[in-house]
Amino acid sequence: MVCSSAAVPAPAPVPSRVWAELNPAALLHNVALLRSRLPGGGTGQRIIAVVKADAYGHGAVETAQWLQRFGVEDFAVATCGEGTALRKSGVNGSLLVLGPTPPEEAFLLARYRLIQSLPSLEYAILLDRQGIPLRTELKIDTGMHRLGEDCHAAERLHAMASLPHLKTTGAYTHLRRGGDPDLSQRQIVHFCQAVSRLRKSGIHPGRLHVQNSASVWGLPAL
């Protein structure tokens, strides 16, 4: 055996076998294509870019920053933490938190100007008890049966929108199968009826949104 005190060179790094290259021009193309499907090329309508789960692995901060340059001003995330990270990176515009935030973290929603979804009256009451003024949106279930207050529960929806510390700035539903026009139409009818009942009771729910990418193709006039 021959021993040597000479330093052994480190092995050269092995390049990754798999990588992703993200092209901002492709993102711009997708935004423009979506807008082209909307009545009047999207005039008077806004796109809410859902960038949850790190923009589905594409990088939430980078994706949101590019979308801002393309004129997108509204975003949605899954958690308060995701919204906080985007705010810290300089993302402006509205930021809707789709999933429930622990009530004890309500101060973060206020500090970073996040809009909190309200999936149920019980959750809304717990959030309101924190005594912190917050912007919220009503999640109305019209058939997805995942999150949201039932569209037929008029009194519960009214109660959610009447809590003293929660300001309702929007209402939305989630289409069960965006590519199924008949099912989507039924959901839209239920959603519109729920909104109409709120308005008749003196509640002005703010912005309304229901579309997803699939239904933009199936129901572009919506």
mmCIF file of C-alpha atoms in Angstrom:
data_model
loop_
_atom_site.group_PDB
_atom_site.id
_atom_site.type_symbol
_atom_site.label_atom_id
_atom_site.label_comp_id
_atom_site.label_asym_id
_atom_site.label_seq_id
_atom_site.Cartn_x
_atom_site.Cartn_y
_atom_site.Cartn_z
ATOM 1 C CA MET A 1 0.000 0.000 0.000
ATOM 2 C CA VAL A 2 1.337 3.401 -0.967
ATOM 3 C CA CYS A 3 0.283 6.344 1.192
ATOM 4 C CA SER A 4 0.466 9.968 0.186
ATOM 5 C CA SER A 5 -0.197 13.192 2.027
ATOM 6 C CA ALA A 6 -1.228 14.928 -1.192
ATOM 7 C CA ALA A 7 -4.797 16.232 -1.235
ATOM 8 C CA VAL A 8 -7.203 14.112 -3.227
ATOM 9 C CA PRO A 9 -9.198 16.279 -5.661
ATOM 10 C CA ALA A 10 -12.945 16.309 -5.091
ATOM 11 C CA PRO A 11 -14.978 14.571 -7.761
ATOM 12 C CA ALA A 12 -16.584 16.822 -10.335
ATOM 13 C CA PRO A 13 -20.285 17.493 -9.627
ATOM 14 C CA VAL A 14 -22.598 15.298 -11.637
ATOM 15 C CA PRO A 15 -25.116 17.393 -13.602
ATOM 16 C CA SER A 16 -28.747 16.748 -12.857
ATOM 17 C CA ARG A 17 -30.451 14.381 -15.266
ATOM 18 C CA VAL A 18 -33.730 16.317 -15.087
ATOM 19 C CA TRP A 19 -34.401 20.038 -15.070
ATOM 20 C CA ALA A 20 -37.118 22.485 -16.041
ATOM 21 C CA GLU A 21 -36.694 25.583 -18.151
ATOM 22 C CA LEU A 22 -39.418 28.193 -17.630
ATOM 23 C CA ASN A 23 -40.105 30.612 -20.455
ATOM 24 C CA PRO A 24 -41.858 33.883 -19.507
ATOM 25 C CA ALA A 25 -42.993 34.232 -23.126
ATOM 26 C CA ALA A 26 -44.994 31.009 -22.760
ATOM 27 C CA LEU A 27 -46.625 32.377 -19.612
ATOM 28 C CA LEU A 28 -47.534 35.595 -21.442
ATOM 29 C CA HIS A 29 -48.970 33.515 -24.283
ATOM 30 C CA ASN A 30 -51.178 31.584 -21.848
ATOM 31 C CA VAL A 31 -52.487 34.776 -20.219
ATOM 32 C CA ALA A 32 -53.235 36.308 -23.607
ATOM 33 C CA LEU A 33 -54.992 33.118 -24.745
ATOM 34 C CA LEU A 34 -57.225 33.091 -21.665
ATOM 35 C CA ARG A 35 -58.111 36.751 -22.159
ATOM 36 C CA SER A 36 -58.924 36.147 -25.814
ATOM 37 C CA ARG A 37 -61.584 33.626 -24.780
ATOM 38 C CA LEU A 38 -63.402 36.125 -22.579
ATOM 39 C CA PRO A 39 -66.103 38.474 -23.910
ATOM 40 C CA GLY A 40 -64.524 41.635 -25.280
ATOM 41 C CA GLY A 41 -61.066 40.189 -24.816
ATOM 42 C CA GLY A 42 -61.455 40.321 -21.060
ATOM 43 C CA THR A 43 -62.440 43.973 -20.891
ATOM 44 C CA GLY A 44 -64.072 44.636 -17.533
ATOM 45 C CA GLN A 45 -62.965 41.278 -16.178
ATOM 46 C CA ARG A 46 -59.939 40.237 -14.152
ATOM 47 C CA ILE A 47 -57.872 37.098 -13.958
ATOM 48 C CA ILE A 48 -57.101 35.688 -10.525
ATOM 49 C CA ALA A 49 -53.887 33.696 -10.886
ATOM 50 C CA VAL A 50 -53.836 30.728 -8.528
ATOM 51 C CA VAL A 51 -50.190 30.351 -7.493
ATOM 52 C CA LYS A 52 -50.623 27.957 -4.571
ATOM 53 C CA ALA A 53 -48.133 25.147 -3.858
ATOM 54 C CA ASP A 54 -45.250 27.257 -5.188
ATOM 55 C CA ALA A 55 -47.264 27.949 -8.355
ATOM 56 C CA TYR A 56 -47.653 24.184 -8.803
ATOM 57 C CA GLY A 57 -43.876 23.796 -8.705
ATOM 58 C CA HIS A 58 -43.073 26.614 -11.118
ATOM 59 C CA GLY A 59 -41.940 29.074 -8.432
ATOM 60 C CA ALA A 60 -44.641 31.234 -6.880
ATOM 61 C CA VAL A 61 -42.557 34.391 -6.486
ATOM 62 C CA GLU A 62 -41.107 34.335 -10.003
ATOM 63 C CA THR A 63 -44.438 33.399 -11.588
ATOM 64 C CA ALA A 64 -46.370 36.099 -9.720
ATOM 65 C CA GLN A 65 -43.775 38.746 -10.534
ATOM 66 C CA TRP A 66 -43.934 37.935 -14.242
ATOM 67 C CA LEU A 67 -47.743 37.877 -14.182
ATOM 68 C CA GLN A 68 -47.729 41.344 -12.605
ATOM 69 C CA ARG A 69 -45.688 42.583 -15.556
ATOM 70 C CA PHE A 70 -48.350 41.109 -17.832
ATOM 71 C CA GLY A 71 -51.094 43.090 -16.082
ATOM 72 C CA VAL A 72 -52.431 40.422 -13.707
ATOM 73 C CA GLU A 73 -53.286 42.115 -10.413
ATOM 74 C CA ASP A 74 -55.078 39.396 -8.459
ATOM 75 C CA PHE A 75 -53.657 36.219 -6.980
ATOM 76 C CA ALA A 76 -54.798 33.278 -4.851
ATOM 77 C CA VAL A 77 -52.804 30.997 -2.566
ATOM 78 C CA ALA A 78 -53.585 28.034 -0.339
ATOM 79 C CA THR A 79 -52.244 29.303 2.966
ATOM 80 C CA CYS A 80 -51.472 32.455 4.875
ATOM 81 C CA GLY A 81 -47.789 31.515 4.783
ATOM 82 C CA GLU A 82 -47.804 31.419 0.993
ATOM 83 C CA GLY A 83 -49.456 34.828 0.862
ATOM 84 C CA THR A 84 -46.999 36.272 3.362
ATOM 85 C CA ALA A 85 -44.050 35.066 1.273
ATOM 86 C CA LEU A 86 -45.452 36.726 -1.851
ATOM 87 C CA ARG A 87 -46.010 40.022 -0.044
ATOM 88 C CA LYS A 88 -42.451 39.955 1.303
ATOM 89 C CA SER A 89 -41.185 39.432 -2.245
ATOM 90 C CA GLY A 90 -42.948 42.586 -3.417
ATOM 91 C CA VAL A 91 -46.074 41.116 -5.026
ATOM 92 C CA ASN A 92 -48.865 43.693 -4.923
ATOM 93 C CA GLY A 93 -52.526 43.481 -5.816
ATOM 94 C CA SER A 94 -55.129 41.393 -4.059
ATOM 95 C CA LEU A 95 -54.084 38.113 -2.435
ATOM 96 C CA LEU A 96 -56.848 35.636 -1.588
ATOM 97 C CA VAL A 97 -56.102 32.819 0.871
ATOM 98 C CA LEU A 98 -58.192 29.846 -0.244
ATOM 99 C CA GLY A 99 -57.648 27.594 2.783
ATOM 100 C CA PRO A 100 -58.551 28.425 6.391
ATOM 101 C CA THR A 101 -55.961 30.288 8.443
ATOM 102 C CA PRO A 102 -55.703 29.381 12.156
ATOM 103 C CA PRO A 103 -57.632 32.127 13.979
ATOM 104 C CA GLU A 104 -54.636 32.874 16.197
ATOM 105 C CA GLU A 105 -52.738 33.905 13.037
ATOM 106 C CA ALA A 106 -55.335 36.488 12.051
ATOM 107 C CA PHE A 107 -52.837 39.264 12.753
ATOM 108 C CA LEU A 108 -50.744 38.031 9.810
ATOM 109 C CA LEU A 109 -53.724 38.358 7.481
ATOM 110 C CA ALA A 110 -54.062 41.988 8.538
ATOM 111 C CA ARG A 111 -50.341 42.762 8.528
ATOM 112 C CA TYR A 112 -49.818 41.483 4.976
ATOM 113 C CA ARG A 113 -53.155 42.693 3.571
ATOM 114 C CA LEU A 114 -54.448 39.210 2.741
ATOM 115 C CA ILE A 115 -58.065 38.348 1.987
ATOM 116 C CA GLN A 116 -59.305 35.311 3.910
ATOM 117 C CA SER A 117 -61.822 32.851 2.476
ATOM 118 C CA LEU A 118 -64.663 31.879 4.788
ATOM 119 C CA PRO A 119 -65.615 28.213 4.249
ATOM 120 C CA SER A 120 -68.188 28.002 7.044
ATOM 121 C CA LEU A 121 -70.084 30.056 9.598
ATOM 122 C CA GLU A 122 -68.350 28.283 12.473
ATOM 123 C CA TYR A 123 -64.917 29.218 11.146
ATOM 124 C CA ALA A 124 -66.002 32.798 10.460
ATOM 125 C CA ILE A 125 -67.161 33.198 14.065
ATOM 126 C CA LEU A 126 -63.816 31.943 15.410
ATOM 127 C CA LEU A 127 -61.941 34.356 13.137
ATOM 128 C CA ASP A 128 -64.187 37.276 14.078
ATOM 129 C CA ARG A 129 -63.565 36.649 17.796
ATOM 130 C CA GLN A 130 -59.938 37.697 17.295
ATOM 131 C CA GLY A 131 -61.226 41.266 17.085
ATOM 132 C CA ILE A 132 -59.000 42.135 14.112
ATOM 133 C CA PRO A 133 -60.559 43.907 11.096
ATOM 134 C CA LEU A 134 -60.093 41.627 8.085
ATOM 135 C CA ARG A 135 -61.131 41.474 4.446
ATOM 136 C CA THR A 136 -62.893 38.220 3.645
ATOM 137 C CA GLU A 137 -64.657 36.389 0.827
ATOM 138 C CA LEU A 138 -67.550 33.952 1.129
ATOM 139 C CA LYS A 139 -66.829 30.482 -0.231
ATOM 140 C CA ILE A 140 -70.204 29.154 -1.386
ATOM 141 C CA ASP A 141 -70.599 25.447 -2.097
ATOM 142 C CA THR A 142 -72.759 24.787 -5.158
ATOM 143 C CA GLY A 143 -71.859 21.146 -5.729
ATOM 144 C CA MET A 144 -68.120 20.646 -5.280
ATOM 145 C CA HIS A 145 -68.739 19.509 -1.667
ATOM 146 C CA ARG A 146 -65.194 20.193 -0.555
ATOM 147 C CA LEU A 147 -65.163 23.592 1.127
ATOM 148 C CA GLY A 148 -67.828 26.234 1.474
ATOM 149 C CA GLU A 149 -71.125 27.101 3.104
ATOM 150 C CA ASP A 150 -74.118 25.496 1.417
ATOM 151 C CA CYS A 151 -75.625 27.728 -1.256
ATOM 152 C CA HIS A 152 -79.134 27.102 0.108
ATOM 153 C CA ALA A 153 -78.220 28.115 3.679
ATOM 154 C CA ALA A 154 -79.320 31.733 3.284
ATOM 155 C CA GLU A 155 -79.386 32.567 6.997
ATOM 156 C CA ARG A 156 -75.908 31.146 7.589
ATOM 157 C CA LEU A 157 -74.457 33.027 4.622
ATOM 158 C CA HIS A 158 -76.075 36.233 5.851
ATOM 159 C CA ALA A 159 -74.634 35.657 9.324
ATOM 160 C CA MET A 160 -71.151 35.082 7.876
ATOM 161 C CA ALA A 161 -71.309 38.359 5.996
ATOM 162 C CA SER A 162 -72.614 40.296 9.017
ATOM 163 C CA LEU A 163 -69.867 39.653 11.561
ATOM 164 C CA PRO A 164 -68.517 42.944 12.954
ATOM 165 C CA HIS A 165 -64.787 42.503 12.302
ATOM 166 C CA LEU A 166 -65.003 40.762 8.925
ATOM 167 C CA LYS A 167 -65.633 42.863 5.826
ATOM 168 C CA THR A 168 -67.028 40.846 2.936
ATOM 169 C CA THR A 169 -65.263 41.914 -0.259
ATOM 170 C CA GLY A 170 -66.174 38.992 -2.511
ATOM 171 C CA ALA A 171 -67.951 35.687 -3.007
ATOM 172 C CA TYR A 172 -67.091 32.687 -5.136
ATOM 173 C CA THR A 173 -67.771 29.057 -5.858
ATOM 174 C CA HIS A 174 -65.715 26.248 -7.343
ATOM 175 C CA LEU A 175 -66.997 24.436 -10.410
ATOM 176 C CA ARG A 176 -67.043 20.677 -9.958
ATOM 177 C CA ARG A 177 -66.229 19.849 -13.584
ATOM 178 C CA GLY A 178 -65.383 22.970 -15.561
ATOM 179 C CA GLY A 179 -65.527 21.048 -18.836
ATOM 180 C CA ASP A 180 -69.142 19.948 -18.220
ATOM 181 C CA PRO A 181 -71.317 22.878 -19.383
ATOM 182 C CA ASP A 182 -74.619 21.456 -18.096
ATOM 183 C CA LEU A 183 -73.331 20.763 -14.586
ATOM 184 C CA SER A 184 -71.527 24.098 -14.490
ATOM 185 C CA GLN A 185 -74.669 25.947 -15.549
ATOM 186 C CA ARG A 186 -76.612 24.365 -12.692
ATOM 187 C CA GLN A 187 -73.906 25.398 -10.248
ATOM 188 C CA ILE A 188 -73.958 28.945 -11.614
ATOM 189 C CA VAL A 189 -77.726 29.152 -11.150
ATOM 190 C CA HIS A 190 -77.362 28.091 -7.503
ATOM 191 C CA PHE A 191 -74.541 30.592 -6.993
ATOM 192 C CA CYS A 192 -76.483 33.482 -8.529
ATOM 193 C CA GLN A 193 -79.536 32.638 -6.424
ATOM 194 C CA ALA A 194 -77.415 32.671 -3.262
ATOM 195 C CA VAL A 195 -75.890 36.040 -4.210
ATOM 196 C CA SER A 196 -79.328 37.437 -5.024
ATOM 197 C CA ARG A 197 -80.642 36.420 -1.601
ATOM 198 C CA LEU A 198 -77.664 38.114 0.048
ATOM 199 C CA ARG A 199 -78.294 41.330 -1.857
ATOM 200 C CA LYS A 200 -81.985 41.325 -0.977
ATOM 201 C CA SER A 201 -81.018 40.997 2.685
ATOM 202 C CA GLY A 202 -78.819 44.082 2.442
ATOM 203 C CA ILE A 203 -75.451 42.363 1.922
ATOM 204 C CA HIS A 204 -73.288 43.539 -0.983
ATOM 205 C CA PRO A 205 -70.849 40.659 -1.535
ATOM 206 C CA GLY A 206 -68.334 42.525 -3.709
ATOM 207 C CA ARG A 207 -66.474 40.812 -6.540
ATOM 208 C CA LEU A 208 -67.865 37.525 -7.820
ATOM 209 C CA HIS A 209 -65.776 34.790 -9.416
ATOM 210 C CA VAL A 210 -66.531 31.245 -10.492
ATOM 211 C CA GLN A 211 -64.537 30.479 -13.616
ATOM 212 C CA ASN A 212 -61.586 28.142 -13.935
ATOM 213 C CA SER A 213 -59.419 27.435 -16.977
ATOM 214 C CA ALA A 214 -61.537 24.525 -18.240
ATOM 215 C CA SER A 215 -64.820 26.409 -18.063
ATOM 216 C CA VAL A 216 -63.343 29.380 -19.925
ATOM 217 C CA TRP A 217 -63.391 27.019 -22.906
ATOM 218 C CA GLY A 218 -66.705 25.356 -22.086
ATOM 219 C CA LEU A 219 -68.601 28.499 -21.011
ATOM 220 C CA PRO A 220 -66.632 31.506 -22.317
ATOM 221 C CA ALA A 221 -69.634 33.866 -22.140
ATOM 222 C CA LEU A 222 -69.976 33.284 -18.396
#
